[in-house]
PDB file of N, CA and C in Angstrom:
ATOM      1  N   MET A 416       0.841  -1.175   0.000  1.00 56.00           N
ATOM      2  CA  MET A 416       0.000   0.000   0.000  1.00 56.00           C
ATOM      3  C   MET A 416       0.883   1.233   0.000  1.00 56.00           C
ATOM      4  N   ARG A 417       0.546   2.207  -0.816  1.00 61.00           N
ATOM      5  CA  ARG A 417       1.338   3.430  -0.976  1.00 61.00           C
ATOM      6  C   ARG A 417       0.876   4.487   0.031  1.00 61.00           C
ATOM      7  N   PRO A 418       1.809   5.151   0.778  1.00 57.00           N
ATOM      8  CA  PRO A 418       1.407   6.191   1.724  1.00 57.00           C
ATOM      9  C   PRO A 418       0.877   7.422   0.995  1.00 57.00           C
ATOM     10  N   THR A 419       0.008   8.157   1.662  1.00 58.00           N
ATOM     11  CA  THR A 419      -0.590   9.342   1.050  1.00 58.00           C
ATOM     12  C   THR A 419       0.425  10.469   0.951  1.00 58.00           C
ATOM     13  N   GLN A 420       0.067  11.522   0.206  1.00 55.00           N
ATOM     14  CA  GLN A 420       0.950  12.668   0.034  1.00 55.00           C
ATOM     15  C   GLN A 420       1.199  13.369   1.364  1.00 55.00           C
ATOM     16  N   VAL A 421       0.184  13.405   2.234  1.00 55.00           N
ATOM     17  CA  VAL A 421       0.353  14.073   3.519  1.00 55.00           C
ATOM     18  C   VAL A 421       1.402  13.354   4.347  1.00 55.00           C
ATOM     19  N   LEU A 422       1.387  12.036   4.332  1.00 53.00           N
ATOM     20  CA  LEU A 422       2.377  11.297   5.101  1.00 53.00           C
ATOM     21  C   LEU A 422       3.761  11.367   4.462  1.00 53.00           C
ATOM     22  N   MET A 423       3.816  11.467   3.157  1.00 53.00           N
ATOM     23  CA  MET A 423       5.110  11.510   2.492  1.00 53.00           C
ATOM     24  C   MET A 423       5.764  12.885   2.609  1.00 53.00           C
ATOM     25  N   GLY A 424       4.962  13.951   2.659  1.00 51.00           N
ATOM     26  CA  GLY A 424       5.525  15.286   2.773  1.00 51.00           C
ATOM     27  C   GLY A 424       5.857  15.571   4.215  1.00 51.00           C
ATOM     28  N   GLY A 425       6.938  16.268   4.453  1.00 48.00           N
ATOM     29  CA  GLY A 425       7.267  16.577   5.831  1.00 48.00           C
ATOM     30  C   GLY A 425       8.693  17.040   5.955  1.00 48.00           C
ATOM     31  N   GLY A 426       9.147  17.128   7.180  1.00 46.00           N
ATOM     32  CA  GLY A 426      10.492  17.591   7.472  1.00 46.00           C
ATOM     33  C   GLY A 426      11.531  16.539   7.166  1.00 46.00           C
ATOM     34  N   GLU A 427      12.686  16.777   7.704  1.00 50.00           N
ATOM     35  CA  GLU A 427      13.802  15.895   7.387  1.00 50.00           C
ATOM     36  C   GLU A 427      14.074  14.873   8.491  1.00 50.00           C
ATOM     37  N   SER A 428      13.413  15.016   9.630  1.00 52.00           N
ATOM     38  CA  SER A 428      13.668  14.082  10.733  1.00 52.00           C
ATOM     39  C   SER A 428      12.922  12.784  10.485  1.00 52.00           C
ATOM     40  N   PRO A 429      13.633  11.672  10.340  1.00 51.00           N
ATOM     41  CA  PRO A 429      12.932  10.419  10.097  1.00 51.00           C
ATOM     42  C   PRO A 429      12.229   9.937  11.363  1.00 51.00           C
ATOM     43  N   ILE A 430      10.982   9.552  11.204  1.00 57.00           N
ATOM     44  CA  ILE A 430      10.217   9.020  12.315  1.00 57.00           C
ATOM     45  C   ILE A 430       9.074   8.200  11.739  1.00 57.00           C
ATOM     46  N   GLY A 431       8.676   7.207  12.430  1.00 56.00           N
ATOM     47  CA  GLY A 431       7.518   6.437  12.039  1.00 56.00           C
ATOM     48  C   GLY A 431       7.778   5.461  10.924  1.00 56.00           C
ATOM     49  N   LYS A 432       6.725   4.862  10.456  1.00 62.00           N
ATOM     50  CA  LYS A 432       6.767   3.787   9.485  1.00 62.00           C
ATOM     51  C   LYS A 432       7.303   4.234   8.133  1.00 62.00           C
ATOM     52  N   HIS A 433       6.949   5.495   7.732  1.00 63.00           N
ATOM     53  CA  HIS A 433       7.322   5.961   6.399  1.00 63.00           C
ATOM     54  C   HIS A 433       8.562   6.835   6.406  1.00 63.00           C
ATOM     55  N   GLY A 434       9.164   7.040   7.570  1.00 61.00           N
ATOM     56  CA  GLY A 434      10.425   7.756   7.623  1.00 61.00           C
ATOM     57  C   GLY A 434      10.312   9.260   7.474  1.00 61.00           C
ATOM     58  N   LYS A 435       9.171   9.849   7.685  1.00 59.00           N
ATOM     59  CA  LYS A 435       9.018  11.295   7.564  1.00 59.00           C
ATOM     60  C   LYS A 435       8.343  11.855   8.809  1.00 59.00           C
ATOM     61  N   PHE A 436       8.782  13.030   9.268  1.00 58.00           N
ATOM     62  CA  PHE A 436       8.194  13.718  10.407  1.00 58.00           C
ATOM     63  C   PHE A 436       7.331  14.859   9.894  1.00 58.00           C
ATOM     64  N   LEU A 437       6.082  14.876  10.325  1.00 57.00           N
ATOM     65  CA  LEU A 437       5.173  15.918   9.844  1.00 57.00           C
ATOM     66  C   LEU A 437       5.338  17.232  10.583  1.00 57.00           C
ATOM     67  N   GLY A 438       5.953  17.264  11.707  1.00 56.00           N
ATOM     68  CA  GLY A 438       6.125  18.500  12.453  1.00 56.00           C
ATOM     69  C   GLY A 438       5.145  18.584  13.608  1.00 56.00           C
ATOM     70  N   GLY A 439       5.324  19.607  14.448  1.00 58.00           N
ATOM     71  CA  GLY A 439       4.462  19.791  15.606  1.00 58.00           C
ATOM     72  C   GLY A 439       3.110  20.360  15.207  1.00 58.00           C
ATOM     73  N   TRP A 440       2.306  20.669  16.215  1.00 59.00           N
ATOM     74  CA  TRP A 440       0.979  21.218  15.967  1.00 59.00           C
ATOM     75  C   TRP A 440       1.093  22.550  15.251  1.00 59.00           C
ATOM     76  N   GLY A 441       0.440  22.670  14.109  1.00 58.00           N
ATOM     77  CA  GLY A 441       0.402  23.921  13.367  1.00 58.00           C
ATOM     78  C   GLY A 441       1.570  24.114  12.423  1.00 58.00           C
ATOM     79  N   GLY A 442       2.670  23.448  12.620  1.00 59.00           N
ATOM     80  CA  GLY A 442       3.807  23.574  11.721  1.00 59.00           C
ATOM     81  C   GLY A 442       4.143  22.206  11.181  1.00 59.00           C
ATOM     82  N   PHE A 443       3.675  21.900  10.000  1.00 59.00           N
ATOM     83  CA  PHE A 443       3.843  20.551   9.488  1.00 59.00           C
ATOM     84  C   PHE A 443       5.231  20.287   8.923  1.00 59.00           C
ATOM     85  N   GLY A 444       6.069  21.286   8.875  1.00 57.00           N
ATOM     86  CA  GLY A 444       7.452  21.072   8.494  1.00 57.00           C
ATOM     87  C   GLY A 444       7.655  20.675   7.050  1.00 57.00           C
ATOM     88  N   GLY A 445       6.686  20.924   6.201  1.00 59.00           N
ATOM     89  CA  GLY A 445       6.822  20.563   4.804  1.00 59.00           C
ATOM     90  C   GLY A 445       7.629  21.597   4.034  1.00 59.00           C
ATOM     91  N   MET A 446       7.784  21.324   2.769  1.00 62.00           N
ATOM     92  CA  MET A 446       8.489  22.257   1.901  1.00 62.00           C
ATOM     93  C   MET A 446       7.641  23.518   1.728  1.00 62.00           C
ATOM     94  N   PRO A 447       8.269  24.682   1.560  1.00 64.00           N
ATOM     95  CA  PRO A 447       7.494  25.900   1.336  1.00 64.00           C
ATOM     96  C   PRO A 447       6.709  25.807   0.027  1.00 64.00           C
ATOM     97  N   GLN A 448       5.503  26.316   0.041  1.00 65.00           N
ATOM     98  CA  GLN A 448       4.675  26.247  -1.151  1.00 65.00           C
ATOM     99  C   GLN A 448       5.163  27.247  -2.188  1.00 65.00           C
ATOM    100  N   LYS A 449       5.008  26.874  -3.433  1.00 74.00           N
ATOM    101  CA  LYS A 449       5.442  27.746  -4.525  1.00 74.00           C
ATOM    102  C   LYS A 449       4.221  28.292  -5.249  1.00 74.00           C
ATOM    103  N   GLY A 450       4.365  29.437  -5.854  1.00 78.00           N
ATOM    104  CA  GLY A 450       3.312  30.006  -6.675  1.00 78.00           C
ATOM    105  C   GLY A 450       2.262  30.779  -5.901  1.00 78.00           C
ATOM    106  N   ILE A 451       2.470  31.031  -4.626  1.00 76.00           N
ATOM    107  CA  ILE A 451       1.525  31.815  -3.843  1.00 76.00           C
ATOM    108  C   ILE A 451       2.070  33.230  -3.734  1.00 76.00           C
ATOM    109  N   ILE A 452       1.292  34.179  -4.232  1.00 80.00           N
ATOM    110  CA  ILE A 452       1.711  35.574  -4.226  1.00 80.00           C
ATOM    111  C   ILE A 452       0.772  36.340  -3.315  1.00 80.00           C
ATOM    112  N   SER A 453       1.329  37.139  -2.436  1.00 82.00           N
ATOM    113  CA  SER A 453       0.477  37.966  -1.573  1.00 82.00           C
ATOM    114  C   SER A 453       0.933  39.414  -1.699  1.00 82.00           C
ATOM    115  N   TYR A 454      -0.034  40.299  -1.720  1.00 84.00           N
ATOM    116  CA  TYR A 454       0.225  41.719  -1.825  1.00 84.00           C
ATOM    117  C   TYR A 454      -0.235  42.399  -0.551  1.00 84.00           C
ATOM    118  N   THR A 455       0.507  43.371  -0.089  1.00 86.00           N
ATOM    119  CA  THR A 455       0.129  44.107   1.106  1.00 86.00           C
ATOM    120  C   THR A 455       0.203  45.597   0.826  1.00 86.00           C
ATOM    121  N   LEU A 456      -0.463  46.348   1.661  1.00 83.00           N
ATOM    122  CA  LEU A 456      -0.465  47.800   1.567  1.00 83.00           C
ATOM    123  C   LEU A 456       0.187  48.332   2.821  1.00 83.00           C
ATOM    124  N   SER A 457       1.040  49.308   2.660  1.00 85.00           N
ATOM    125  CA  SER A 457       1.746  49.848   3.806  1.00 85.00           C
ATOM    126  C   SER A 457       0.761  50.456   4.802  1.00 85.00           C
ATOM    127  N   ALA A 458       1.102  50.421   6.079  1.00 82.00           N
ATOM    128  CA  ALA A 458       0.199  50.855   7.145  1.00 82.00           C
ATOM    129  C   ALA A 458      -0.168  52.325   7.017  1.00 82.00           C
ATOM    130  N   ASN A 459       0.759  53.170   6.543  1.00 85.00           N
ATOM    131  CA  ASN A 459       0.447  54.596   6.441  1.00 85.00           C
ATOM    132  C   ASN A 459      -0.363  54.926   5.191  1.00 85.00           C
ATOM    133  N   LYS A 460      -0.601  53.975   4.319  1.00 85.00           N
ATOM    134  CA  LYS A 460      -1.424  54.192   3.136  1.00 85.00           C
ATOM    135  C   LYS A 460      -2.844  53.663   3.317  1.00 85.00           C
ATOM    136  N   GLN A 461      -3.105  52.964   4.407  1.00 85.00           N
ATOM    137  CA  GLN A 461      -4.426  52.405   4.633  1.00 85.00           C
ATOM    138  C   GLN A 461      -5.345  53.441   5.257  1.00 85.00           C
ATOM    139  N   ASN A 462      -6.637  53.305   4.983  1.00 87.00           N
ATOM    140  CA  ASN A 462      -7.641  54.163   5.588  1.00 87.00           C
ATOM    141  C   ASN A 462      -8.597  53.262   6.362  1.00 87.00           C
ATOM    142  N   PRO A 463      -8.374  53.075   7.660  1.00 84.00           N
ATOM    143  CA  PRO A 463      -9.178  52.108   8.409  1.00 84.00           C
ATOM    144  C   PRO A 463     -10.639  52.515   8.560  1.00 84.00           C
ATOM    145  N   LEU A 464     -10.976  53.786   8.418  1.00 88.00           N
ATOM    146  CA  LEU A 464     -12.352  54.232   8.580  1.00 88.00           C
ATOM    147  C   LEU A 464     -13.026  54.533   7.250  1.00 88.00           C
ATOM    148  N   ALA A 465     -12.529  53.966   6.173  1.00 88.00           N
ATOM    149  CA  ALA A 465     -13.113  54.223   4.858  1.00 88.00           C
ATOM    150  C   ALA A 465     -14.513  53.650   4.775  1.00 88.00           C
ATOM    151  N   GLY A 466     -15.507  54.494   4.540  1.00 89.00           N
ATOM    152  CA  GLY A 466     -16.874  54.064   4.351  1.00 89.00           C
ATOM    153  C   GLY A 466     -17.614  53.682   5.618  1.00 89.00           C
ATOM    154  N   VAL A 467     -17.079  54.020   6.785  1.00 92.00           N
ATOM    155  CA  VAL A 467     -17.705  53.607   8.033  1.00 92.00           C
ATOM    156  C   VAL A 467     -19.055  54.287   8.224  1.00 92.00           C
ATOM    157  N   ALA A 468     -19.130  55.595   8.012  1.00 92.00           N
ATOM    158  CA  ALA A 468     -20.385  56.322   8.227  1.00 92.00           C
ATOM    159  C   ALA A 468     -21.463  55.843   7.255  1.00 92.00           C
ATOM    160  N   HIS A 469     -21.102  55.677   5.997  1.00 92.00           N
ATOM    161  CA  HIS A 469     -22.059  55.212   4.988  1.00 92.00           C
ATOM    162  C   HIS A 469     -22.549  53.808   5.316  1.00 92.00           C
ATOM    163  N   ALA A 470     -21.627  52.931   5.655  1.00 91.00           N
ATOM    164  CA  ALA A 470     -22.001  51.551   5.973  1.00 91.00           C
ATOM    165  C   ALA A 470     -22.826  51.490   7.253  1.00 91.00           C
ATOM    166  N   ALA A 471     -22.513  52.333   8.228  1.00 93.00           N
ATOM    167  CA  ALA A 471     -23.258  52.303   9.486  1.00 93.00           C
ATOM    168  C   ALA A 471     -24.704  52.721   9.270  1.00 93.00           C
ATOM    169  N   ILE A 472     -24.915  53.744   8.472  1.00 94.00           N
ATOM    170  CA  ILE A 472     -26.283  54.219   8.235  1.00 94.00           C
ATOM    171  C   ILE A 472     -27.093  53.165   7.496  1.00 94.00           C
ATOM    172  N   PHE A 473     -26.580  52.671   6.402  1.00 94.00           N
ATOM    173  CA  PHE A 473     -27.345  51.743   5.583  1.00 94.00           C
ATOM    174  C   PHE A 473     -27.444  50.356   6.215  1.00 94.00           C
ATOM    175  N   ASN A 474     -26.420  49.924   6.931  1.00 94.00           N
ATOM    176  CA  ASN A 474     -26.497  48.632   7.615  1.00 94.00           C
ATOM    177  C   ASN A 474     -27.491  48.697   8.767  1.00 94.00           C
ATOM    178  N   THR A 475     -27.517  49.828   9.479  1.00 94.00           N
ATOM    179  CA  THR A 475     -28.491  49.996  10.557  1.00 94.00           C
ATOM    180  C   THR A 475     -29.902  49.980  10.005  1.00 94.00           C
ATOM    181  N   TRP A 476     -30.127  50.674   8.908  1.00 95.00           N
ATOM    182  CA  TRP A 476     -31.462  50.686   8.299  1.00 95.00           C
ATOM    183  C   TRP A 476     -31.859  49.290   7.826  1.00 95.00           C
ATOM    184  N   ARG A 477     -30.934  48.565   7.224  1.00 95.00           N
ATOM    185  CA  ARG A 477     -31.238  47.214   6.745  1.00 95.00           C
ATOM    186  C   ARG A 477     -31.611  46.298   7.899  1.00 95.00           C
ATOM    187  N   ARG A 478     -30.859  46.367   8.992  1.00 94.00           N
ATOM    188  CA  ARG A 478     -31.147  45.520  10.141  1.00 94.00           C
ATOM    189  C   ARG A 478     -32.443  45.923  10.823  1.00 94.00           C
ATOM    190  N   PHE A 479     -32.703  47.228  10.919  1.00 95.00           N
ATOM    191  CA  PHE A 479     -33.938  47.707  11.528  1.00 95.00           C
ATOM    192  C   PHE A 479     -35.152  47.271  10.723  1.00 95.00           C
ATOM    193  N   SER A 480     -35.090  47.466   9.410  1.00 95.00           N
ATOM    194  CA  SER A 480     -36.244  47.117   8.571  1.00 95.00           C
ATOM    195  C   SER A 480     -36.489  45.615   8.539  1.00 95.00           C
ATOM    196  N   ALA A 481     -35.458  44.823   8.750  1.00 95.00           N
ATOM    197  CA  ALA A 481     -35.651  43.374   8.776  1.00 95.00           C
ATOM    198  C   ALA A 481     -36.317  42.908  10.069  1.00 95.00           C
ATOM    199  N   GLN A 482     -36.160  43.653  11.167  1.00 95.00           N
ATOM    200  CA  GLN A 482     -36.670  43.217  12.463  1.00 95.00           C
ATOM    201  C   GLN A 482     -37.911  43.959  12.929  1.00 95.00           C
ATOM    202  N   VAL A 483     -38.283  45.046  12.261  1.00 96.00           N
ATOM    203  CA  VAL A 483     -39.357  45.893  12.776  1.00 96.00           C
ATOM    204  C   VAL A 483     -40.699  45.162  12.825  1.00 96.00           C
ATOM    205  N   LEU A 484     -40.960  44.277  11.895  1.00 95.00           N
ATOM    206  CA  LEU A 484     -42.233  43.566  11.903  1.00 95.00           C
ATOM    207  C   LEU A 484     -42.312  42.486  12.985  1.00 95.00           C
ATOM    208  N   TYR A 485     -41.186  42.105  13.546  1.00 96.00           N
ATOM    209  CA  TYR A 485     -41.189  41.166  14.661  1.00 96.00           C
ATOM    210  C   TYR A 485     -41.372  41.893  15.995  1.00 96.00           C
ATOM    211  N   VAL A 486     -40.925  43.137  16.068  1.00 96.00           N
ATOM    212  CA  VAL A 486     -40.900  43.862  17.332  1.00 96.00           C
ATOM    213  C   VAL A 486     -42.084  44.810  17.479  1.00 96.00           C
ATOM    214  N   ALA A 487     -42.447  45.525  16.426  1.00 96.00           N
ATOM    215  CA  ALA A 487     -43.447  46.592  16.524  1.00 96.00           C
ATOM    216  C   ALA A 487     -44.862  46.090  16.865  1.00 96.00           C
ATOM    217  N   PRO A 488     -45.423  45.064  16.208  1.00 97.00           N
ATOM    218  CA  PRO A 488     -46.790  44.658  16.550  1.00 97.00           C
ATOM    219  C   PRO A 488     -46.986  44.261  18.015  1.00 97.00           C
ATOM    220  N   PRO A 489     -46.128  43.430  18.613  1.00 97.00           N
ATOM    221  CA  PRO A 489     -46.324  43.147  20.037  1.00 97.00           C
ATOM    222  C   PRO A 489     -46.153  44.390  20.900  1.00 97.00           C
ATOM    223  N   MET A 490     -45.228  45.259  20.518  1.00 97.00           N
ATOM    224  CA  MET A 490     -45.009  46.467  21.293  1.00 97.00           C
ATOM    225  C   MET A 490     -46.246  47.364  21.260  1.00 97.00           C
ATOM    226  N   ILE A 491     -46.848  47.519  20.101  1.00 98.00           N
ATOM    227  CA  ILE A 491     -48.069  48.323  19.968  1.00 98.00           C
ATOM    228  C   ILE A 491     -49.208  47.682  20.753  1.00 98.00           C
ATOM    229  N   PHE A 492     -49.367  46.377  20.628  1.00 98.00           N
ATOM    230  CA  PHE A 492     -50.421  45.671  21.352  1.00 98.00           C
ATOM    231  C   PHE A 492     -50.286  45.869  22.861  1.00 98.00           C
ATOM    232  N   PHE A 493     -49.088  45.656  23.393  1.00 98.00           N
ATOM    233  CA  PHE A 493     -48.905  45.769  24.838  1.00 98.00           C
ATOM    234  C   PHE A 493     -48.975  47.213  25.310  1.00 98.00           C
ATOM    235  N   TYR A 494     -48.645  48.169  24.457  1.00 98.00           N
ATOM    236  CA  TYR A 494     -48.803  49.577  24.822  1.00 98.00           C
ATOM    237  C   TYR A 494     -50.282  49.898  25.014  1.00 98.00           C
ATOM    238  N   TYR A 495     -51.114  49.472  24.059  1.00 98.00           N
ATOM    239  CA  TYR A 495     -52.546  49.743  24.185  1.00 98.00           C
ATOM    240  C   TYR A 495     -53.174  48.943  25.329  1.00 98.00           C
ATOM    241  N   ALA A 496     -52.720  47.727  25.545  1.00 98.00           N
ATOM    242  CA  ALA A 496     -53.234  46.945  26.673  1.00 98.00           C
ATOM    243  C   ALA A 496     -52.861  47.601  28.000  1.00 98.00           C
ATOM    244  N   MET A 497     -51.655  48.111  28.107  1.00 98.00           N
ATOM    245  CA  MET A 497     -51.226  48.764  29.343  1.00 98.00           C
ATOM    246  C   MET A 497     -51.971  50.076  29.552  1.00 98.00           C
ATOM    247  N   SER A 498     -52.180  50.844  28.479  1.00 98.00           N
ATOM    248  CA  SER A 498     -52.919  52.104  28.638  1.00 98.00           C
ATOM    249  C   SER A 498     -54.371  51.816  29.042  1.00 98.00           C
ATOM    250  N   TRP A 499     -54.989  50.762  28.488  1.00 98.00           N
ATOM    251  CA  TRP A 499     -56.346  50.385  28.900  1.00 98.00           C
ATOM    252  C   TRP A 499     -56.370  49.993  30.372  1.00 98.00           C
ATOM    253  N   ALA A 500     -55.376  49.220  30.812  1.00 98.00           N
ATOM    254  CA  ALA A 500     -55.325  48.761  32.199  1.00 98.00           C
ATOM    255  C   ALA A 500     -55.128  49.930  33.154  1.00 98.00           C
ATOM    256  N   VAL A 501     -54.301  50.902  32.775  1.00 98.00           N
ATOM    257  CA  VAL A 501     -54.088  52.064  33.643  1.00 98.00           C
ATOM    258  C   VAL A 501     -55.368  52.883  33.749  1.00 98.00           C
ATOM    259  N   GLU A 502     -56.040  53.108  32.614  1.00 97.00           N
ATOM    260  CA  GLU A 502     -57.313  53.850  32.649  1.00 97.00           C
ATOM    261  C   GLU A 502     -58.360  53.109  33.474  1.00 97.00           C
ATOM    262  N   ARG A 503     -58.434  51.808  33.295  1.00 96.00           N
ATOM    263  CA  ARG A 503     -59.397  51.004  34.051  1.00 96.00           C
ATOM    264  C   ARG A 503     -59.088  51.071  35.550  1.00 96.00           C
ATOM    265  N   ASN A 504     -57.819  51.029  35.919  1.00 96.00           N
ATOM    266  CA  ASN A 504     -57.426  51.117  37.318  1.00 96.00           C
ATOM    267  C   ASN A 504     -57.804  52.476  37.903  1.00 96.00           C
ATOM    268  N   HIS A 505     -57.572  53.541  37.146  1.00 97.00           N
ATOM    269  CA  HIS A 505     -57.958  54.874  37.620  1.00 97.00           C
ATOM    270  C   HIS A 505     -59.470  54.964  37.809  1.00 97.00           C
ATOM    271  N   TYR A 506     -60.212  54.381  36.895  1.00 96.00           N
ATOM    272  CA  TYR A 506     -61.674  54.419  37.012  1.00 96.00           C
ATOM    273  C   TYR A 506     -62.150  53.620  38.231  1.00 96.00           C
ATOM    274  N   LEU A 507     -61.599  52.424  38.389  1.00 94.00           N
ATOM    275  CA  LEU A 507     -62.034  51.578  39.506  1.00 94.00           C
ATOM    276  C   LEU A 507     -61.688  52.185  40.860  1.00 94.00           C
ATOM    277  N   ASN A 508     -60.646  52.981  40.923  1.00 94.00           N
ATOM    278  CA  ASN A 508     -60.261  53.616  42.184  1.00 94.00           C
ATOM    279  C   ASN A 508     -60.845  55.018  42.329  1.00 94.00           C
ATOM    280  N   SER A 509     -61.659  55.442  41.369  1.00 95.00           N
ATOM    281  CA  SER A 509     -62.310  56.750  41.482  1.00 95.00           C
ATOM    282  C   SER A 509     -63.623  56.599  42.251  1.00 95.00           C
ATOM    283  N   LYS A 510     -64.221  57.746  42.554  1.00 94.00           N
ATOM    284  CA  LYS A 510     -65.492  57.735  43.290  1.00 94.00           C
ATOM    285  C   LYS A 510     -66.581  57.031  42.487  1.00 94.00           C
ATOM    286  N   ALA A 511     -66.650  57.300  41.171  1.00 93.00           N
ATOM    287  CA  ALA A 511     -67.676  56.678  40.335  1.00 93.00           C
ATOM    288  C   ALA A 511     -67.477  55.169  40.215  1.00 93.00           C
ATOM    289  N   GLY A 512     -66.259  54.743  40.084  1.00 92.00           N
ATOM    290  CA  GLY A 512     -65.961  53.317  39.988  1.00 92.00           C
ATOM    291  C   GLY A 512     -66.272  52.587  41.267  1.00 92.00           C
ATOM    292  N   ARG A 513     -65.984  53.193  42.397  1.00 93.00           N
ATOM    293  CA  ARG A 513     -66.275  52.557  43.685  1.00 93.00           C
ATOM    294  C   ARG A 513     -67.775  52.453  43.901  1.00 93.00           C
ATOM    295  N   GLN A 514     -68.515  53.470  43.461  1.00 92.00           N
ATOM    296  CA  GLN A 514     -69.971  53.406  43.592  1.00 92.00           C
ATOM    297  C   GLN A 514     -70.557  52.320  42.705  1.00 92.00           C
ATOM    298  N   GLU A 515     -70.044  52.212  41.476  1.00 91.00           N
ATOM    299  CA  GLU A 515     -70.574  51.219  40.540  1.00 91.00           C
ATOM    300  C   GLU A 515     -70.376  49.794  41.034  1.00 91.00           C
ATOM    301  N   PHE A 516     -69.209  49.520  41.598  1.00 87.00           N
ATOM    302  CA  PHE A 516     -68.870  48.154  42.003  1.00 87.00           C
ATOM    303  C   PHE A 516     -68.951  47.924  43.509  1.00 87.00           C
ATOM    304  N   SER A 517     -69.588  48.806  44.224  1.00 85.00           N
ATOM    305  CA  SER A 517     -69.740  48.578  45.669  1.00 85.00           C
ATOM    306  C   SER A 517     -70.827  47.538  45.902  1.00 85.00           C
ATOM    307  N   GLU A 518     -70.709  46.808  46.976  1.00 77.00           N
ATOM    308  CA  GLU A 518     -71.662  45.728  47.259  1.00 77.00           C
ATOM    309  C   GLU A 518     -72.790  46.181  48.166  1.00 77.00           C
ATOM    310  N   GLU A 519     -72.902  47.424  48.384  1.00 60.00           N
ATOM    311  CA  GLU A 519     -73.974  47.916  49.274  1.00 60.00           C
ATOM    312  C   GLU A 519     -75.254  48.080  48.553  1.00 60.00           C
TER     313      GLU A 519
END
């Protein structure tokens, strides 16, 4: 049976059945990869706050409009229920309310 590429690739320290050491955790000790190009921008040329205000406004609106139908109807319902309960409590504790519901 032929060992896989992962087992065959590795450092130079012989170990194990196939004679290759894969390296410690996170560093597999293999050959450096070829053909990978990375580009960077110097720190003084970057603008870390580019588009922050624009993105904040439109992202906030997008998130608000997505959630408003879940939050607003119960909030409106409970507001009107609470206002009815407060008015009813004021009436029941008034002179007219006490007369209406008195047991005499």
